[in-house]
Short mmCIF file of C-alpha atoms in Angstrom, two decimals:
data_model
loop_
_atom_site.label_atom_id
_atom_site.label_comp_id
_atom_site.label_asym_id
_atom_site.label_seq_id
_atom_site.Cartn_x
_atom_site.Cartn_y
_atom_site.Cartn_z
CA MET A 821 83.76 -36.66 3.70
CA SER A 822 83.16 -35.48 7.34
CA ASN A 823 81.44 -37.41 10.21
CA LEU A 824 80.55 -34.64 12.31
CA PRO A 825 77.44 -35.28 14.53
CA GLY A 826 74.19 -34.18 13.10
CA GLU A 827 75.75 -33.15 9.59
CA GLY A 828 73.19 -33.13 6.80
CA LYS A 829 70.23 -33.52 9.32
CA GLU A 830 67.38 -31.19 9.30
CA LYS A 831 67.61 -28.83 12.42
CA ILE A 832 64.73 -28.65 15.10
CA LEU A 833 64.50 -26.29 18.00
CA ILE A 834 62.71 -27.47 20.78
CA VAL A 835 61.39 -24.78 23.25
CA ASP A 836 59.70 -25.88 26.43
CA ASP A 837 60.30 -24.56 30.11
CA SER A 838 60.24 -28.31 31.23
CA PRO A 839 63.44 -30.00 30.96
CA THR A 840 61.88 -33.41 31.06
CA VAL A 841 59.59 -32.33 28.02
CA ARG A 842 62.63 -31.02 26.14
CA LEU A 843 64.61 -34.28 26.76
CA SER A 844 61.61 -36.48 25.82
CA PHE A 845 61.40 -34.76 22.55
CA THR A 846 65.26 -34.87 21.89
CA ARG A 847 65.42 -38.33 22.57
CA GLN A 848 62.46 -39.18 20.33
CA LEU A 849 63.97 -36.90 17.30
CA SER A 850 67.54 -37.04 17.59
CA GLN A 851 67.91 -40.19 15.31
CA ARG A 852 66.79 -38.49 12.44
CA TYR A 853 67.38 -34.76 13.27
CA GLU A 854 69.70 -32.54 14.88
CA CYS A 855 67.83 -31.25 17.85
CA SER A 856 68.70 -27.83 19.65
CA GLN A 857 66.91 -26.95 23.20
CA ALA A 858 65.74 -23.62 24.52
CA ASP A 859 64.03 -23.23 27.94
CA SER A 860 62.57 -19.69 27.44
CA PHE A 861 61.39 -17.40 24.83
CA MET A 862 64.62 -15.39 25.23
CA ASP A 863 66.77 -18.39 24.90
CA ALA A 864 64.92 -19.44 21.66
CA LEU A 865 65.27 -15.92 20.00
CA ASP A 866 69.01 -16.22 20.68
CA ARG A 867 69.46 -19.71 19.32
CA LEU A 868 67.28 -18.61 16.38
CA ARG A 869 69.55 -15.65 15.86
CA GLU A 870 72.53 -17.96 15.72
CA ARG A 871 71.12 -20.60 13.13
CA ASP A 872 68.49 -21.50 10.85
CA PHE A 873 65.91 -24.25 11.98
CA GLY A 874 63.80 -26.16 9.61
CA VAL A 875 61.24 -26.74 12.53
CA VAL A 876 60.62 -25.01 15.82
CA ILE A 877 58.47 -27.04 18.46
CA ALA A 878 57.39 -24.77 21.10
CA ASP A 879 55.17 -25.27 24.28
CA ILE A 880 51.88 -23.05 24.46
CA HIS A 881 52.01 -22.53 28.04
CA MET A 882 55.32 -20.98 29.10
CA PRO A 883 56.03 -18.56 31.71
CA ARG A 884 56.16 -14.73 30.77
CA ILE A 885 55.64 -15.15 26.90
CA SER A 886 53.78 -18.11 25.37
CA GLY A 887 55.00 -20.54 22.67
CA VAL A 888 52.43 -18.87 20.42
CA GLU A 889 53.89 -15.57 20.74
CA LEU A 890 57.49 -16.88 20.17
CA LEU A 891 56.17 -18.57 16.67
CA ARG A 892 54.60 -15.29 15.76
CA LYS A 893 58.10 -13.60 16.20
CA VAL A 894 59.66 -16.49 14.16
CA VAL A 895 57.10 -15.95 11.30
CA GLU A 896 57.64 -12.00 11.71
CA ASN A 897 61.39 -12.45 11.44
CA THR A 898 61.75 -15.56 9.03
CA GLY A 899 58.73 -15.51 6.88
CA LYS A 900 58.08 -19.25 7.65
CA PRO A 901 54.29 -19.51 7.69
CA GLN A 902 53.43 -23.19 8.43
CA SER A 903 52.18 -24.21 11.77
CA SER A 904 50.94 -27.36 13.53
CA TRP A 905 48.93 -27.56 16.86
CA SER A 906 49.03 -30.45 18.96
CA GLY A 907 47.85 -30.68 22.60
CA GLU A 908 50.05 -28.61 24.50
CA SER A 909 52.68 -28.03 21.80
CA ILE A 910 52.82 -26.11 18.53
CA ALA A 911 55.51 -26.58 15.82
CA LEU A 912 56.60 -24.24 12.97
CA LYS A 913 57.74 -25.81 9.88
#
């Protein structure tokens, strides 16, 4: 049996242009989930091409392209239809 960090944990992608917000989400969620971070729409798309995430949490108000647009692209590319809205963030499960 391997002891690799994050092995067997659900993967979450946290997308926000604020490093403080990304770090806050990561600190809160990393005990139970394997968290990855992206600071932009393009960074998020690159990470989504690299691996499969069970949940994407995205800031609604990001420069250039919003988190809402990002999640529309995720749904188009993965077919994952569920989303949750909360304050300034949106999560796709």
